[in-house]
PDB file of C-alpha atoms in Angstrom:
ATOM      1  CA  UNK Q1271      13.236   4.424  16.115  1.00  0.00           C
ATOM      2  CA  UNK Q1272      11.177   1.295  16.797  1.00  0.00           C
ATOM      3  CA  UNK Q1273       8.673   1.907  19.564  1.00  0.00           C
ATOM      4  CA  UNK Q1274       6.332  -0.713  21.053  1.00  0.00           C
ATOM      5  CA  UNK Q1275       3.494   0.722  23.073  1.00  0.00           C
ATOM      6  CA  UNK Q1276       2.127  -0.984  26.157  1.00  0.00           C
ATOM      7  CA  UNK Q1277      -1.436  -2.171  25.849  1.00  0.00           C
ATOM      8  CA  UNK Q1278      -3.507   0.411  27.646  1.00  0.00           C
ATOM      9  CA  UNK Q1279      -5.070  -1.462  30.519  1.00  0.00           C
ATOM     10  CA  UNK Q1280      -8.424  -0.614  32.046  1.00  0.00           C
ATOM     11  CA  UNK Q1281      -7.454  -1.994  35.438  1.00  0.00           C
ATOM     12  CA  UNK Q1282      -5.585   0.987  36.798  1.00  0.00           C
ATOM     13  CA  UNK Q1283      -8.372   2.326  38.972  1.00  0.00           C
ATOM     14  CA  UNK Q1284     -11.772   1.400  40.256  1.00  0.00           C
ATOM     15  CA  UNK Q1285     -13.121   4.386  38.377  1.00  0.00           C
ATOM     16  CA  UNK Q1286     -11.795   2.994  35.113  1.00  0.00           C
ATOM     17  CA  UNK Q1287     -13.084  -0.531  35.664  1.00  0.00           C
ATOM     18  CA  UNK Q1288     -16.352  -1.238  33.897  1.00  0.00           C
ATOM     19  CA  UNK Q1289     -18.766  -4.142  34.244  1.00  0.00           C
ATOM     20  CA  UNK Q1290     -21.232  -4.105  31.331  1.00  0.00           C
ATOM     21  CA  UNK Q1291     -23.556  -6.558  33.051  1.00  0.00           C
ATOM     22  CA  UNK Q1292     -23.995  -4.114  35.925  1.00  0.00           C
ATOM     23  CA  UNK Q1293     -24.688  -1.206  33.614  1.00  0.00           C
ATOM     24  CA  UNK Q1294     -28.009  -2.655  32.434  1.00  0.00           C
ATOM     25  CA  UNK Q1295     -31.046  -3.517  34.563  1.00  0.00           C
ATOM     26  CA  UNK Q1296     -32.359  -6.987  33.735  1.00  0.00           C
ATOM     27  CA  UNK Q1297     -35.928  -7.433  34.989  1.00  0.00           C
ATOM     28  CA  UNK Q1298     -36.867 -10.578  33.062  1.00  0.00           C
ATOM     29  CA  UNK Q1299     -36.091 -13.629  35.219  1.00  0.00           C
ATOM     30  CA  UNK Q1300     -34.939 -15.603  32.167  1.00  0.00           C
ATOM     31  CA  UNK Q1301     -32.394 -12.937  31.286  1.00  0.00           C
ATOM     32  CA  UNK Q1302     -31.258 -12.777  34.911  1.00  0.00           C
ATOM     33  CA  UNK Q1303     -30.543 -16.513  34.624  1.00  0.00           C
ATOM     34  CA  UNK Q1304     -28.586 -15.858  31.411  1.00  0.00           C
ATOM     35  CA  UNK Q1305     -26.514 -13.213  33.210  1.00  0.00           C
ATOM     36  CA  UNK Q1306     -25.739 -15.722  35.959  1.00  0.00           C
ATOM     37  CA  UNK Q1307     -24.648 -18.309  33.386  1.00  0.00           C
ATOM     38  CA  UNK Q1308     -22.276 -15.743  31.863  1.00  0.00           C
ATOM     39  CA  UNK Q1309     -20.883 -14.889  35.281  1.00  0.00           C
ATOM     40  CA  UNK Q1310     -20.305 -18.572  35.967  1.00  0.00           C
ATOM     41  CA  UNK Q1311     -18.281 -18.829  32.751  1.00  0.00           C
ATOM     42  CA  UNK Q1312     -20.935 -20.461  30.600  1.00  0.00           C
ATOM     43  CA  UNK Q1313     -21.710 -18.075  27.717  1.00  0.00           C
ATOM     44  CA  UNK Q1314     -22.882 -20.978  25.532  1.00  0.00           C
ATOM     45  CA  UNK Q1315     -25.467 -21.818  28.188  1.00  0.00           C
ATOM     46  CA  UNK Q1316     -26.597 -18.189  28.256  1.00  0.00           C
ATOM     47  CA  UNK Q1317     -27.043 -18.206  24.481  1.00  0.00           C
ATOM     48  CA  UNK Q1318     -29.116 -21.408  24.671  1.00  0.00           C
ATOM     49  CA  UNK Q1319     -31.207 -19.971  27.501  1.00  0.00           C
ATOM     50  CA  UNK Q1320     -32.084 -16.860  25.485  1.00  0.00           C
ATOM     51  CA  UNK Q1321     -32.712 -18.791  22.267  1.00  0.00           C
ATOM     52  CA  UNK Q1322     -35.117 -21.076  24.127  1.00  0.00           C
ATOM     53  CA  UNK Q1323     -37.369 -18.115  24.914  1.00  0.00           C
ATOM     54  CA  UNK Q1324     -40.437 -17.268  22.893  1.00  0.00           C
ATOM     55  CA  UNK Q1325     -39.633 -15.270  19.795  1.00  0.00           C
ATOM     56  CA  UNK Q1326     -41.235 -12.116  21.167  1.00  0.00           C
ATOM     57  CA  UNK Q1327     -39.145 -12.388  24.372  1.00  0.00           C
ATOM     58  CA  UNK Q1328     -35.947 -12.707  22.352  1.00  0.00           C
ATOM     59  CA  UNK Q1329     -36.562  -9.334  20.704  1.00  0.00           C
ATOM     60  CA  UNK Q1330     -35.507  -6.861  23.363  1.00  0.00           C
ATOM     61  CA  UNK Q1331     -32.539  -4.606  23.905  1.00  0.00           C
ATOM     62  CA  UNK Q1332     -31.489  -6.596  26.971  1.00  0.00           C
ATOM     63  CA  UNK Q1333     -31.665  -9.958  25.175  1.00  0.00           C
ATOM     64  CA  UNK Q1334     -29.763  -8.686  22.136  1.00  0.00           C
ATOM     65  CA  UNK Q1335     -27.089  -7.120  24.315  1.00  0.00           C
ATOM     66  CA  UNK Q1336     -26.645 -10.313  26.344  1.00  0.00           C
ATOM     67  CA  UNK Q1337     -26.366 -12.387  23.167  1.00  0.00           C
ATOM     68  CA  UNK Q1338     -23.743  -9.999  21.826  1.00  0.00           C
ATOM     69  CA  UNK Q1339     -21.795 -10.164  25.064  1.00  0.00           C
ATOM     70  CA  UNK Q1340     -22.006 -13.961  25.264  1.00  0.00           C
ATOM     71  CA  UNK Q1341     -20.881 -14.375  21.642  1.00  0.00           C
ATOM     72  CA  UNK Q1342     -17.948 -12.018  22.291  1.00  0.00           C
ATOM     73  CA  UNK Q1343     -16.872 -14.146  25.242  1.00  0.00           C
ATOM     74  CA  UNK Q1344     -16.977 -17.173  22.936  1.00  0.00           C
ATOM     75  CA  UNK Q1345     -14.813 -15.380  20.391  1.00  0.00           C
ATOM     76  CA  UNK Q1346     -17.546 -15.217  17.735  1.00  0.00           C
ATOM     77  CA  UNK Q1347     -17.047 -11.549  16.875  1.00  0.00           C
ATOM     78  CA  UNK Q1348     -19.306 -11.552  13.816  1.00  0.00           C
ATOM     79  CA  UNK Q1349     -22.309 -12.664  15.857  1.00  0.00           C
ATOM     80  CA  UNK Q1350     -21.329 -10.363  18.714  1.00  0.00           C
ATOM     81  CA  UNK Q1351     -21.222  -7.341  16.399  1.00  0.00           C
ATOM     82  CA  UNK Q1352     -24.570  -8.356  14.868  1.00  0.00           C
ATOM     83  CA  UNK Q1353     -26.320  -8.458  18.231  1.00  0.00           C
ATOM     84  CA  UNK Q1354     -24.644  -5.347  19.628  1.00  0.00           C
ATOM     85  CA  UNK Q1355     -25.795  -3.562  16.458  1.00  0.00           C
ATOM     86  CA  UNK Q1356     -29.359  -4.806  17.032  1.00  0.00           C
ATOM     87  CA  UNK Q1357     -29.178  -3.594  20.626  1.00  0.00           C
ATOM     88  CA  UNK Q1358     -27.919  -0.172  19.481  1.00  0.00           C
ATOM     89  CA  UNK Q1359     -30.783   0.116  16.988  1.00  0.00           C
ATOM     90  CA  UNK Q1360     -33.292  -0.574  19.766  1.00  0.00           C
ATOM     91  CA  UNK Q1361     -31.670   1.934  22.125  1.00  0.00           C
ATOM     92  CA  UNK Q1362     -29.757   4.559  20.162  1.00  0.00           C
ATOM     93  CA  UNK Q1363     -28.387   6.083  23.382  1.00  0.00           C
ATOM     94  CA  UNK Q1364     -27.068   2.811  24.758  1.00  0.00           C
ATOM     95  CA  UNK Q1365     -23.504   3.439  25.812  1.00  0.00           C
ATOM     96  CA  UNK Q1366     -22.782  -0.270  26.578  1.00  0.00           C
ATOM     97  CA  UNK Q1367     -23.895  -1.395  23.113  1.00  0.00           C
ATOM     98  CA  UNK Q1368     -21.564   1.007  21.293  1.00  0.00           C
ATOM     99  CA  UNK Q1369     -18.714   0.463  23.729  1.00  0.00           C
ATOM    100  CA  UNK Q1370     -18.872  -3.332  23.504  1.00  0.00           C
ATOM    101  CA  UNK Q1371     -19.196  -3.266  19.719  1.00  0.00           C
ATOM    102  CA  UNK Q1372     -16.158  -0.983  19.652  1.00  0.00           C
ATOM    103  CA  UNK Q1373     -14.265  -3.555  21.709  1.00  0.00           C
ATOM    104  CA  UNK Q1374     -15.174  -6.218  19.139  1.00  0.00           C
ATOM    105  CA  UNK Q1375     -13.795  -4.040  16.339  1.00  0.00           C
ATOM    106  CA  UNK Q1376     -10.688  -3.426  18.428  1.00  0.00           C
ATOM    107  CA  UNK Q1377     -10.104  -7.176  18.778  1.00  0.00           C
ATOM    108  CA  UNK Q1378     -10.623  -7.583  15.022  1.00  0.00           C
ATOM    109  CA  UNK Q1379      -8.152  -4.752  14.400  1.00  0.00           C
ATOM    110  CA  UNK Q1380     -10.791  -2.648  12.648  1.00  0.00           C
ATOM    111  CA  UNK Q1381      -9.365   0.380  14.416  1.00  0.00           C
ATOM    112  CA  UNK Q1382     -11.265   3.082  12.537  1.00  0.00           C
ATOM    113  CA  UNK Q1383     -14.604   1.420  13.302  1.00  0.00           C
ATOM    114  CA  UNK Q1384     -13.543   0.956  16.913  1.00  0.00           C
ATOM    115  CA  UNK Q1385     -12.741   4.664  17.209  1.00  0.00           C
ATOM    116  CA  UNK Q1386     -16.141   5.497  15.687  1.00  0.00           C
ATOM    117  CA  UNK Q1387     -17.980   3.421  18.306  1.00  0.00           C
ATOM    118  CA  UNK Q1388     -15.921   4.821  21.172  1.00  0.00           C
ATOM    119  CA  UNK Q1389     -16.755   8.291  19.809  1.00  0.00           C
ATOM    120  CA  UNK Q1390     -20.450   7.406  20.079  1.00  0.00           C
ATOM    121  CA  UNK Q1391     -20.023   6.161  23.646  1.00  0.00           C
ATOM    122  CA  UNK Q1392     -18.255   9.394  24.623  1.00  0.00           C
ATOM    123  CA  UNK Q1393     -20.993  11.504  23.006  1.00  0.00           C
ATOM    124  CA  UNK Q1394     -23.484   9.682  25.232  1.00  0.00           C
ATOM    125  CA  UNK Q1395     -21.364  10.126  28.368  1.00  0.00           C
ATOM    126  CA  UNK Q1396     -18.399  12.481  28.241  1.00  0.00           C
ATOM    127  CA  UNK Q1397     -17.188  11.222  31.642  1.00  0.00           C
ATOM    128  CA  UNK Q1398     -16.946   7.540  30.643  1.00  0.00           C
ATOM    129  CA  UNK Q1399     -13.237   6.894  31.163  1.00  0.00           C
ATOM    130  CA  UNK Q1400     -13.087   3.367  29.600  1.00  0.00           C
ATOM    131  CA  UNK Q1401     -14.125   4.768  26.204  1.00  0.00           C
ATOM    132  CA  UNK Q1402     -11.289   7.325  26.263  1.00  0.00           C
ATOM    133  CA  UNK Q1403      -8.978   4.545  27.441  1.00  0.00           C
ATOM    134  CA  UNK Q1404      -9.831   2.160  24.613  1.00  0.00           C
ATOM    135  CA  UNK Q1405     -10.055   4.901  21.992  1.00  0.00           C
ATOM    136  CA  UNK Q1406      -6.491   5.891  22.866  1.00  0.00           C
ATOM    137  CA  UNK Q1407      -5.336   2.320  22.293  1.00  0.00           C
ATOM    138  CA  UNK Q1408      -7.242   2.097  18.995  1.00  0.00           C
ATOM    139  CA  UNK Q1409      -5.653   5.332  17.812  1.00  0.00           C
ATOM    140  CA  UNK Q1410      -2.185   4.150  18.757  1.00  0.00           C
ATOM    141  CA  UNK Q1411      -2.753   0.893  16.888  1.00  0.00           C
ATOM    142  CA  UNK Q1412      -4.179   2.859  13.960  1.00  0.00           C
ATOM    143  CA  UNK Q1413      -0.963   4.886  13.685  1.00  0.00           C
ATOM    144  CA  UNK Q1414       0.383   4.747  10.148  1.00  0.00           C
ATOM    145  CA  UNK Q1415      -2.958   3.853   8.593  1.00  0.00           C
ATOM    146  CA  UNK Q1416      -4.107   7.457   8.302  1.00  0.00           C
ATOM    147  CA  UNK Q1417      -3.202  10.307   5.970  1.00  0.00           C
ATOM    148  CA  UNK Q1418      -2.074  12.330   9.000  1.00  0.00           C
ATOM    149  CA  UNK Q1419      -0.710   9.640  11.364  1.00  0.00           C
ATOM    150  CA  UNK Q1420       0.878  12.049  13.842  1.00  0.00           C
ATOM    151  CA  UNK Q1421      -2.549  13.556  14.431  1.00  0.00           C
ATOM    152  CA  UNK Q1422      -3.720  10.125  15.599  1.00  0.00           C
ATOM    153  CA  UNK Q1423      -1.002  10.141  18.253  1.00  0.00           C
ATOM    154  CA  UNK Q1424      -1.925  13.642  19.393  1.00  0.00           C
ATOM    155  CA  UNK Q1425      -5.537  12.554  19.803  1.00  0.00           C
ATOM    156  CA  UNK Q1426      -4.427   9.400  21.626  1.00  0.00           C
ATOM    157  CA  UNK Q1427      -2.384  11.473  24.048  1.00  0.00           C
ATOM    158  CA  UNK Q1428      -5.368  13.684  24.799  1.00  0.00           C
ATOM    159  CA  UNK Q1429      -7.473  10.594  25.436  1.00  0.00           C
ATOM    160  CA  UNK Q1430      -4.952   9.208  27.915  1.00  0.00           C
ATOM    161  CA  UNK Q1431      -4.750  12.554  29.671  1.00  0.00           C
ATOM    162  CA  UNK Q1432      -8.551  12.470  29.938  1.00  0.00           C
ATOM    163  CA  UNK Q1433      -8.407   9.028  31.551  1.00  0.00           C
ATOM    164  CA  UNK Q1434      -5.840  10.273  34.054  1.00  0.00           C
ATOM    165  CA  UNK Q1435      -8.150  13.180  34.852  1.00  0.00           C
ATOM    166  CA  UNK Q1436     -11.440  11.257  35.061  1.00  0.00           C
ATOM    167  CA  UNK Q1437     -10.130   8.214  36.889  1.00  0.00           C
ATOM    168  CA  UNK Q1438      -7.769  10.257  39.058  1.00  0.00           C
ATOM    169  CA  UNK Q1439      -4.881   7.951  38.195  1.00  0.00           C
ATOM    170  CA  UNK Q1440      -1.677   9.292  39.686  1.00  0.00           C
ATOM    171  CA  UNK Q1441       1.969   8.300  39.471  1.00  0.00           C
ATOM    172  CA  UNK Q1442       1.447   5.660  42.148  1.00  0.00           C
ATOM    173  CA  UNK Q1443      -0.767   3.568  39.853  1.00  0.00           C
ATOM    174  CA  UNK Q1444      -0.467   4.608  36.224  1.00  0.00           C
ATOM    175  CA  UNK Q1445       2.764   3.122  34.859  1.00  0.00           C
ATOM    176  CA  UNK Q1446       1.254   2.139  31.494  1.00  0.00           C
ATOM    177  CA  UNK Q1447      -0.289   5.569  31.012  1.00  0.00           C
ATOM    178  CA  UNK Q1448       2.850   7.539  31.792  1.00  0.00           C
ATOM    179  CA  UNK Q1449       5.049   5.131  29.824  1.00  0.00           C
ATOM    180  CA  UNK Q1450       2.792   5.421  26.773  1.00  0.00           C
ATOM    181  CA  UNK Q1451       2.593   9.182  27.154  1.00  0.00           C
ATOM    182  CA  UNK Q1452       6.383   9.256  27.072  1.00  0.00           C
ATOM    183  CA  UNK Q1453       6.457   7.149  23.913  1.00  0.00           C
ATOM    184  CA  UNK Q1454       3.885   9.391  22.249  1.00  0.00           C
ATOM    185  CA  UNK Q1455       5.880  12.476  23.202  1.00  0.00           C
ATOM    186  CA  UNK Q1456       9.056  10.866  21.878  1.00  0.00           C
ATOM    187  CA  UNK Q1457       7.355   9.950  18.615  1.00  0.00           C
ATOM    188  CA  UNK Q1458       6.077  13.500  18.212  1.00  0.00           C
ATOM    189  CA  UNK Q1459       9.520  14.971  18.960  1.00  0.00           C
ATOM    190  CA  UNK Q1460       8.422  16.559  22.255  1.00  0.00           C
ATOM    191  CA  UNK Q1461      11.587  15.318  23.919  1.00  0.00           C
ATOM    192  CA  UNK Q1462      11.553  17.397  27.099  1.00  0.00           C
ATOM    193  CA  UNK Q1463       7.924  16.434  27.738  1.00  0.00           C
ATOM    194  CA  UNK Q1464       8.800  12.791  27.042  1.00  0.00           C
ATOM    195  CA  UNK Q1465      11.485  12.899  29.728  1.00  0.00           C
ATOM    196  CA  UNK Q1466       8.961  14.141  32.274  1.00  0.00           C
ATOM    197  CA  UNK Q1467       6.489  11.406  31.323  1.00  0.00           C
ATOM    198  CA  UNK Q1468       9.159   8.717  31.644  1.00  0.00           C
ATOM    199  CA  UNK Q1469      10.167  10.190  35.006  1.00  0.00           C
ATOM    200  CA  UNK Q1470       6.583   9.679  36.220  1.00  0.00           C
ATOM    201  CA  UNK Q1471       6.612   6.076  34.972  1.00  0.00           C
ATOM    202  CA  UNK Q1472       9.898   5.446  36.797  1.00  0.00           C
ATOM    203  CA  UNK Q1473       8.315   6.582  40.051  1.00  0.00           C
ATOM    204  CA  UNK Q1474       6.027   3.565  39.706  1.00  0.00           C
ATOM    205  CA  UNK Q1475       8.432   0.929  38.418  1.00  0.00           C
ATOM    206  CA  UNK Q1476      12.216   1.189  38.192  1.00  0.00           C
ATOM    207  CA  UNK Q1477      12.690  -2.364  36.914  1.00  0.00           C
ATOM    208  CA  UNK Q1478      11.615  -1.892  33.289  1.00  0.00           C
ATOM    209  CA  UNK Q1479      14.828  -1.844  31.274  1.00  0.00           C
ATOM    210  CA  UNK Q1480      13.372  -0.479  28.046  1.00  0.00           C
ATOM    211  CA  UNK Q1481      12.049   2.523  29.960  1.00  0.00           C
ATOM    212  CA  UNK Q1482      15.639   3.629  30.592  1.00  0.00           C
ATOM    213  CA  UNK Q1483      16.441   3.082  26.914  1.00  0.00           C
ATOM    214  CA  UNK Q1484      13.599   5.302  25.707  1.00  0.00           C
ATOM    215  CA  UNK Q1485      14.299   7.976  28.300  1.00  0.00           C
ATOM    216  CA  UNK Q1486      17.918   7.775  27.177  1.00  0.00           C
ATOM    217  CA  UNK Q1487      16.777   8.385  23.602  1.00  0.00           C
ATOM    218  CA  UNK Q1488      14.766  11.399  24.766  1.00  0.00           C
ATOM    219  CA  UNK Q1489      17.794  12.717  26.669  1.00  0.00           C
ATOM    220  CA  UNK Q1490      19.999  12.148  23.606  1.00  0.00           C
ATOM    221  CA  UNK Q1491      17.634  13.982  21.275  1.00  0.00           C
ATOM    222  CA  UNK Q1492      17.376  16.808  23.824  1.00  0.00           C
ATOM    223  CA  UNK Q1493      21.195  16.964  23.874  1.00  0.00           C
ATOM    224  CA  UNK Q1494      21.516  15.853  27.511  1.00  0.00           C
ATOM    225  CA  UNK Q1495      24.344  13.561  26.480  1.00  0.00           C
ATOM    226  CA  UNK Q1496      25.649  12.652  29.934  1.00  0.00           C
ATOM    227  CA  UNK Q1497      22.201  11.633  31.134  1.00  0.00           C
ATOM    228  CA  UNK Q1498      21.595   9.728  27.894  1.00  0.00           C
ATOM    229  CA  UNK Q1499      24.813   7.785  28.436  1.00  0.00           C
ATOM    230  CA  UNK Q1500      23.712   6.853  31.947  1.00  0.00           C
ATOM    231  CA  UNK Q1501      20.304   5.634  30.805  1.00  0.00           C
ATOM    232  CA  UNK Q1502      21.656   3.589  27.885  1.00  0.00           C
ATOM    233  CA  UNK Q1503      24.173   1.995  30.225  1.00  0.00           C
ATOM    234  CA  UNK Q1504      21.422   1.215  32.729  1.00  0.00           C
ATOM    235  CA  UNK Q1505      19.232  -0.358  30.028  1.00  0.00           C
ATOM    236  CA  UNK Q1506      22.178  -2.466  28.853  1.00  0.00           C
ATOM    237  CA  UNK Q1507      23.049  -3.587  32.369  1.00  0.00           C
ATOM    238  CA  UNK Q1508      19.430  -4.696  32.813  1.00  0.00           C
ATOM    239  CA  UNK Q1509      19.536  -6.723  29.601  1.00  0.00           C
ATOM    240  CA  UNK Q1510      17.778  -4.436  27.121  1.00  0.00           C
ATOM    241  CA  UNK Q1511      19.736  -3.712  23.955  1.00  0.00           C
ATOM    242  CA  UNK Q1512      18.019  -2.185  20.951  1.00  0.00           C
ATOM    243  CA  UNK Q1513      19.382  -2.518  17.442  1.00  0.00           C
ATOM    244  CA  UNK Q1514      19.966   1.227  17.664  1.00  0.00           C
ATOM    245  CA  UNK Q1515      21.846   1.137  20.955  1.00  0.00           C
ATOM    246  CA  UNK Q1516      25.303   0.688  19.326  1.00  0.00           C
ATOM    247  CA  UNK Q1517      24.750   3.738  17.122  1.00  0.00           C
ATOM    248  CA  UNK Q1518      23.652   5.881  20.071  1.00  0.00           C
ATOM    249  CA  UNK Q1519      26.693   4.779  22.068  1.00  0.00           C
ATOM    250  CA  UNK Q1520      29.033   5.333  19.114  1.00  0.00           C
ATOM    251  CA  UNK Q1521      27.869   8.937  18.793  1.00  0.00           C
ATOM    252  CA  UNK Q1522      28.118   9.441  22.553  1.00  0.00           C
ATOM    253  CA  UNK Q1523      31.684   8.112  22.500  1.00  0.00           C
ATOM    254  CA  UNK Q1524      32.568  10.552  19.714  1.00  0.00           C
ATOM    255  CA  UNK Q1525      31.064  13.377  21.768  1.00  0.00           C
ATOM    256  CA  UNK Q1526      33.057  12.336  24.827  1.00  0.00           C
ATOM    257  CA  UNK Q1527      36.293  12.142  22.786  1.00  0.00           C
ATOM    258  CA  UNK Q1528      35.627  15.597  21.388  1.00  0.00           C
ATOM    259  CA  UNK Q1529      35.052  17.005  24.876  1.00  0.00           C
ATOM    260  CA  UNK Q1530      38.226  15.391  26.239  1.00  0.00           C
ATOM    261  CA  UNK Q1531      40.301  16.614  23.288  1.00  0.00           C
ATOM    262  CA  UNK Q1532      39.013  20.175  23.122  1.00  0.00           C
ATOM    263  CA  UNK Q1533      37.819  20.776  26.670  1.00  0.00           C
ATOM    264  CA  UNK Q1534      34.615  22.056  25.111  1.00  0.00           C
ATOM    265  CA  UNK Q1535      31.322  20.943  26.625  1.00  0.00           C
ATOM    266  CA  UNK Q1536      28.889  19.596  24.042  1.00  0.00           C
ATOM    267  CA  UNK Q1537      25.206  19.516  24.760  1.00  0.00           C
ATOM    268  CA  UNK Q1538      23.389  20.462  27.936  1.00  0.00           C
TER     269      UNK Q1538
END
């Protein structure tokens, strides 16, 4: 079954949102100016401002971190990783340095390295929800590249549950989380749990056609054939048809014919 996960957003709750420039105290007036340039959308100007400083003033954790952040905004991930690494060497317990370097690896699709850096961030602060959030996404994207891929999904699910706990995201705000939890459950053959996760996602948004399709698949695999038929029909009526939909419906039709012919109820 082809499953496409939603990108795990970090905008679900104020407690998940993270501003790296507010997480570091900049006392040098030149670096404060560089921060302002970044905030005004001029990372190239921030880089020039820092590079214009005396050599000894360029060699600080704050300067290296700002350079890394500015280069990341420009899309120069190699330079960004270089400067975040320098910042991490200067402050080995710098959560922002590891977290931002992990984000660079995530963008470059170096998922194992991203997970490693998010691990470091979590070791520094076990309550830092964005690291769990992004580590979950890295693990989902890393699925299939490991010797035990299902284990990656189990870890990803735990990470998303941790985000829900730390950020206090409930069913009124967390569509992506509950939808992805449902997909993870479906992938790991926890069909009844998947149904409950999809139910939570539907409380938030009832207009996502593929959500009905995947809940229908979970119902089908749990042998709730009548409910599966309803969900597949709903997904079709909303314009979502998977390549596997005809096969699901064919089997459901055979089940219905059997029930009508024999009077015997099949499934739950």
